Amino acid sequence: MDTLTWMDVALQKADDSLKIGEVPVGCLFVYDNKVIAIGNNTVNETRNATRHAEINCIDQVLKFCKEKDLNYKNVFPNIDVIVTVEPCIMCTSALYQLQVRNIVYGCANDRFGGCISVFEVPKLYNSETKVIGGVKGDVAMALLKEFYKGTNPNAPESKVKKDRKSTKCSSTESV
């Protein structure tokens, strides 16, 4: 499969997330041209702000490695991460520490982006990881805008937006 096809799968996962009230971010970890992890944000479901799509996929890869008796240090450098929104600083750092091969994302994350938008995590690492942004970014951004039209029912009262007149949207993975 090619990057555009993989991104379509990630976008479907993001759309599924939107339907259940999570920030619509979908993520795939592809290894040997097979999806070994697929995830979405579960921040609202778990009430844990660290449960981003990428972190959930990392957990799945570690489980995959254990089940297949593989060393994760040999697996992660051969993984292509396909994610609908630029990973946040936390997730980008984790992906760089694990030395994934590629990070391919859809739209920019102008509030928390760790690849280039807010903070350039890659500058902290001597890494072979390649980053490609803007793959079907318009579709990913449309999902985010749809999510942010409403009010997050799980947001603390002090964080709930009172006036939602503006249709301007900042891409974000955090709530």
Short mmCIF file of N, CA, C and O in Angstrom, two decimals, residues 97-159:
data_model
loop_
_atom_site.label_atom_id
_atom_site.label_comp_id
_atom_site.label_asym_id
_atom_site.label_seq_id
_atom_site.Cartn_x
_atom_site.Cartn_y
_atom_site.Cartn_z
N GLN A 97 12.57 9.02 20.25
CA GLN A 97 13.33 8.17 21.18
C GLN A 97 13.28 6.72 20.74
O GLN A 97 14.26 5.99 20.90
N LEU A 98 12.16 6.31 20.17
CA LEU A 98 12.01 4.94 19.67
C LEU A 98 12.63 4.76 18.28
O LEU A 98 12.71 3.66 17.77
N GLN A 99 13.04 5.87 17.67
CA GLN A 99 13.72 5.88 16.37
C GLN A 99 12.89 5.28 15.24
O GLN A 99 13.40 4.50 14.42
N VAL A 100 11.59 5.65 15.19
CA VAL A 100 10.77 5.18 14.08
C VAL A 100 11.37 5.67 12.76
O VAL A 100 12.09 6.68 12.73
N ARG A 101 11.08 4.96 11.70
CA ARG A 101 11.66 5.29 10.39
C ARG A 101 11.08 6.57 9.81
O ARG A 101 11.81 7.47 9.39
N ASN A 102 9.74 6.66 9.78
CA ASN A 102 9.07 7.81 9.18
C ASN A 102 7.88 8.23 10.03
O ASN A 102 7.21 7.38 10.61
N ILE A 103 7.62 9.52 10.03
CA ILE A 103 6.38 10.07 10.59
C ILE A 103 5.71 10.82 9.45
O ILE A 103 6.26 11.78 8.92
N VAL A 104 4.54 10.35 9.07
CA VAL A 104 3.76 10.98 8.01
C VAL A 104 2.48 11.49 8.65
O VAL A 104 1.75 10.72 9.28
N TYR A 105 2.22 12.80 8.52
CA TYR A 105 1.02 13.33 9.15
C TYR A 105 0.19 14.14 8.16
O TYR A 105 0.67 14.57 7.12
N GLY A 106 -1.05 14.34 8.54
CA GLY A 106 -1.99 15.10 7.72
C GLY A 106 -1.84 16.59 7.94
O GLY A 106 -1.00 17.25 7.33
N CYS A 107 -2.62 17.15 8.86
CA CYS A 107 -2.60 18.60 9.08
C CYS A 107 -1.64 19.00 10.19
O CYS A 107 -1.30 18.19 11.05
N ALA A 108 -1.25 20.26 10.15
CA ALA A 108 -0.38 20.82 11.18
C ALA A 108 -1.13 20.91 12.50
O ALA A 108 -2.36 20.94 12.54
N ASN A 109 -0.38 20.95 13.58
CA ASN A 109 -0.93 21.08 14.93
C ASN A 109 -0.37 22.38 15.49
O ASN A 109 0.68 22.39 16.12
N ASP A 110 -1.06 23.47 15.22
CA ASP A 110 -0.50 24.79 15.53
C ASP A 110 -0.57 25.18 17.00
O ASP A 110 -0.15 26.26 17.38
N ARG A 111 -1.07 24.29 17.84
CA ARG A 111 -1.07 24.55 19.29
C ARG A 111 -0.06 23.70 20.03
O ARG A 111 0.49 24.15 21.04
N PHE A 112 0.17 22.47 19.56
CA PHE A 112 1.04 21.55 20.30
C PHE A 112 2.02 20.79 19.42
O PHE A 112 2.69 19.88 19.89
N GLY A 113 2.10 21.11 18.13
CA GLY A 113 2.89 20.34 17.18
C GLY A 113 4.36 20.22 17.54
O GLY A 113 5.03 21.22 17.79
N GLY A 114 4.86 18.99 17.51
CA GLY A 114 6.24 18.73 17.89
C GLY A 114 7.18 18.47 16.74
O GLY A 114 8.39 18.34 16.95
N CYS A 115 6.67 18.39 15.52
CA CYS A 115 7.56 18.15 14.38
C CYS A 115 8.12 19.47 13.86
O CYS A 115 9.31 19.55 13.54
N ILE A 116 7.24 20.48 13.77
CA ILE A 116 7.69 21.76 13.23
C ILE A 116 6.83 22.94 13.68
O ILE A 116 7.34 24.04 13.87
N SER A 117 5.55 22.73 13.92
CA SER A 117 4.61 23.84 14.13
C SER A 117 4.87 24.69 15.37
O SER A 117 4.81 25.91 15.31
N VAL A 118 5.11 24.05 16.51
CA VAL A 118 5.30 24.78 17.76
C VAL A 118 6.73 24.63 18.26
O VAL A 118 7.38 25.60 18.63
N PHE A 119 7.21 23.39 18.26
CA PHE A 119 8.55 23.10 18.74
C PHE A 119 9.14 22.03 17.83
O PHE A 119 8.48 21.05 17.54
N GLU A 120 10.36 22.21 17.41
CA GLU A 120 10.99 21.27 16.49
C GLU A 120 11.77 20.21 17.26
O GLU A 120 13.00 20.28 17.40
N VAL A 121 11.07 19.21 17.77
CA VAL A 121 11.67 18.10 18.50
C VAL A 121 12.81 17.46 17.71
O VAL A 121 13.84 17.11 18.29
N PRO A 122 12.67 17.29 16.37
CA PRO A 122 13.75 16.64 15.62
C PRO A 122 15.13 17.28 15.84
O PRO A 122 16.15 16.58 15.75
N LYS A 123 15.17 18.55 16.16
CA LYS A 123 16.46 19.22 16.38
C LYS A 123 17.17 18.72 17.64
O LYS A 123 18.37 18.93 17.81
N LEU A 124 16.43 18.04 18.53
CA LEU A 124 17.01 17.53 19.76
C LEU A 124 17.67 16.16 19.59
O LEU A 124 18.39 15.72 20.47
N TYR A 125 17.39 15.51 18.47
CA TYR A 125 17.84 14.13 18.29
C TYR A 125 18.74 14.00 17.07
O TYR A 125 18.51 14.63 16.05
N ASN A 126 19.70 13.13 17.19
CA ASN A 126 20.51 12.74 16.04
C ASN A 126 19.83 11.48 15.51
O ASN A 126 20.12 10.38 15.96
N SER A 127 18.92 11.68 14.59
CA SER A 127 18.04 10.58 14.19
C SER A 127 17.90 10.50 12.67
O SER A 127 18.00 11.51 11.98
N GLU A 128 17.62 9.31 12.21
CA GLU A 128 17.36 9.07 10.80
C GLU A 128 15.87 9.25 10.46
O GLU A 128 15.49 9.15 9.30
N THR A 129 15.04 9.48 11.46
CA THR A 129 13.60 9.60 11.25
C THR A 129 13.28 10.73 10.28
O THR A 129 13.77 11.84 10.43
N LYS A 130 12.46 10.40 9.30
CA LYS A 130 12.02 11.40 8.32
C LYS A 130 10.59 11.81 8.63
O LYS A 130 9.78 10.98 9.05
N VAL A 131 10.30 13.09 8.43
CA VAL A 131 8.96 13.62 8.70
C VAL A 131 8.39 14.18 7.40
O VAL A 131 9.05 14.95 6.71
N ILE A 132 7.16 13.77 7.09
CA ILE A 132 6.45 14.28 5.92
C ILE A 132 5.09 14.77 6.39
O ILE A 132 4.32 14.00 6.98
N GLY A 133 4.79 16.04 6.17
CA GLY A 133 3.51 16.59 6.58
C GLY A 133 2.65 16.98 5.40
O GLY A 133 3.11 17.03 4.26
N GLY A 134 1.38 17.23 5.67
CA GLY A 134 0.46 17.72 4.65
C GLY A 134 -0.18 16.65 3.79
O GLY A 134 -0.76 16.97 2.75
N VAL A 135 -0.13 15.40 4.22
CA VAL A 135 -0.75 14.32 3.45
C VAL A 135 -2.24 14.25 3.81
O VAL A 135 -2.61 13.91 4.92
N LYS A 136 -3.06 14.66 2.85
CA LYS A 136 -4.52 14.73 3.05
C LYS A 136 -4.86 15.61 4.25
O LYS A 136 -5.82 15.36 4.98
N GLY A 137 -4.08 16.64 4.45
CA GLY A 137 -4.25 17.53 5.58
C GLY A 137 -5.59 18.25 5.60
O GLY A 137 -6.14 18.52 6.67
N ASP A 138 -6.13 18.53 4.42
CA ASP A 138 -7.43 19.22 4.37
C ASP A 138 -8.54 18.35 4.96
O ASP A 138 -9.43 18.85 5.66
N VAL A 139 -8.47 17.06 4.73
CA VAL A 139 -9.49 16.14 5.27
C VAL A 139 -9.32 16.04 6.79
O VAL A 139 -10.31 16.09 7.54
N ALA A 140 -8.09 15.93 7.25
CA ALA A 140 -7.82 15.85 8.68
C ALA A 140 -8.29 17.12 9.38
O ALA A 140 -8.90 17.07 10.46
N MET A 141 -8.01 18.27 8.78
CA MET A 141 -8.42 19.55 9.38
C MET A 141 -9.94 19.67 9.42
O MET A 141 -10.50 20.17 10.40
N ALA A 142 -10.62 19.17 8.41
CA ALA A 142 -12.09 19.22 8.40
C ALA A 142 -12.67 18.42 9.57
O ALA A 142 -13.64 18.86 10.20
N LEU A 143 -12.06 17.29 9.89
CA LEU A 143 -12.52 16.49 11.04
C LEU A 143 -12.31 17.27 12.34
O LEU A 143 -13.19 17.29 13.21
N LEU A 144 -11.15 17.91 12.48
CA LEU A 144 -10.90 18.70 13.68
C LEU A 144 -11.89 19.85 13.81
O LEU A 144 -12.43 20.11 14.89
N LYS A 145 -12.16 20.52 12.71
CA LYS A 145 -13.12 21.63 12.74
C LYS A 145 -14.50 21.14 13.15
O LYS A 145 -15.20 21.81 13.90
N GLU A 146 -14.87 19.98 12.67
CA GLU A 146 -16.16 19.40 13.04
C GLU A 146 -16.21 19.14 14.54
O GLU A 146 -17.20 19.45 15.21
N PHE A 147 -15.15 18.60 15.09
CA PHE A 147 -15.09 18.33 16.53
C PHE A 147 -15.20 19.62 17.33
O PHE A 147 -15.95 19.69 18.30
N TYR A 148 -14.46 20.64 16.92
CA TYR A 148 -14.41 21.88 17.70
C TYR A 148 -15.61 22.79 17.49
O TYR A 148 -15.73 23.81 18.17
N LYS A 149 -16.53 22.41 16.62
CA LYS A 149 -17.80 23.15 16.50
C LYS A 149 -18.61 22.97 17.77
O LYS A 149 -19.34 23.85 18.17
N GLY A 150 -18.48 21.80 18.37
CA GLY A 150 -19.24 21.50 19.58
C GLY A 150 -18.44 21.83 20.82
O GLY A 150 -17.37 22.39 20.77
N THR A 151 -18.99 21.46 21.94
CA THR A 151 -18.33 21.63 23.22
C THR A 151 -17.92 20.26 23.70
O THR A 151 -18.70 19.32 23.63
N ASN A 152 -16.71 20.15 24.19
CA ASN A 152 -16.23 18.88 24.72
C ASN A 152 -16.95 18.61 26.05
O ASN A 152 -16.73 19.33 27.02
N PRO A 153 -17.80 17.59 26.10
CA PRO A 153 -18.56 17.33 27.32
C PRO A 153 -17.67 16.88 28.48
O PRO A 153 -18.08 16.91 29.62
N ASN A 154 -16.45 16.49 28.19
CA ASN A 154 -15.54 16.01 29.22
C ASN A 154 -14.57 17.07 29.71
O ASN A 154 -13.76 16.81 30.59
N ALA A 155 -14.63 18.26 29.13
CA ALA A 155 -13.73 19.33 29.56
C ALA A 155 -14.13 19.81 30.95
O ALA A 155 -15.31 19.87 31.27
N PRO A 156 -13.12 20.16 31.77
CA PRO A 156 -13.46 20.74 33.08
C PRO A 156 -14.25 22.02 32.88
O PRO A 156 -14.05 22.72 31.89
N GLU A 157 -15.13 22.35 33.81
CA GLU A 157 -16.01 23.51 33.68
C GLU A 157 -15.24 24.78 33.34
O GLU A 157 -15.67 25.56 32.52
N SER A 158 -14.08 24.96 33.94
CA SER A 158 -13.31 26.17 33.69
C SER A 158 -12.75 26.23 32.27
O SER A 158 -12.36 27.29 31.79
N LYS A 159 -12.71 25.10 31.57
CA LYS A 159 -12.15 25.04 30.22
C LYS A 159 -13.21 25.01 29.12
O LYS A 159 -12.89 25.08 27.96
#
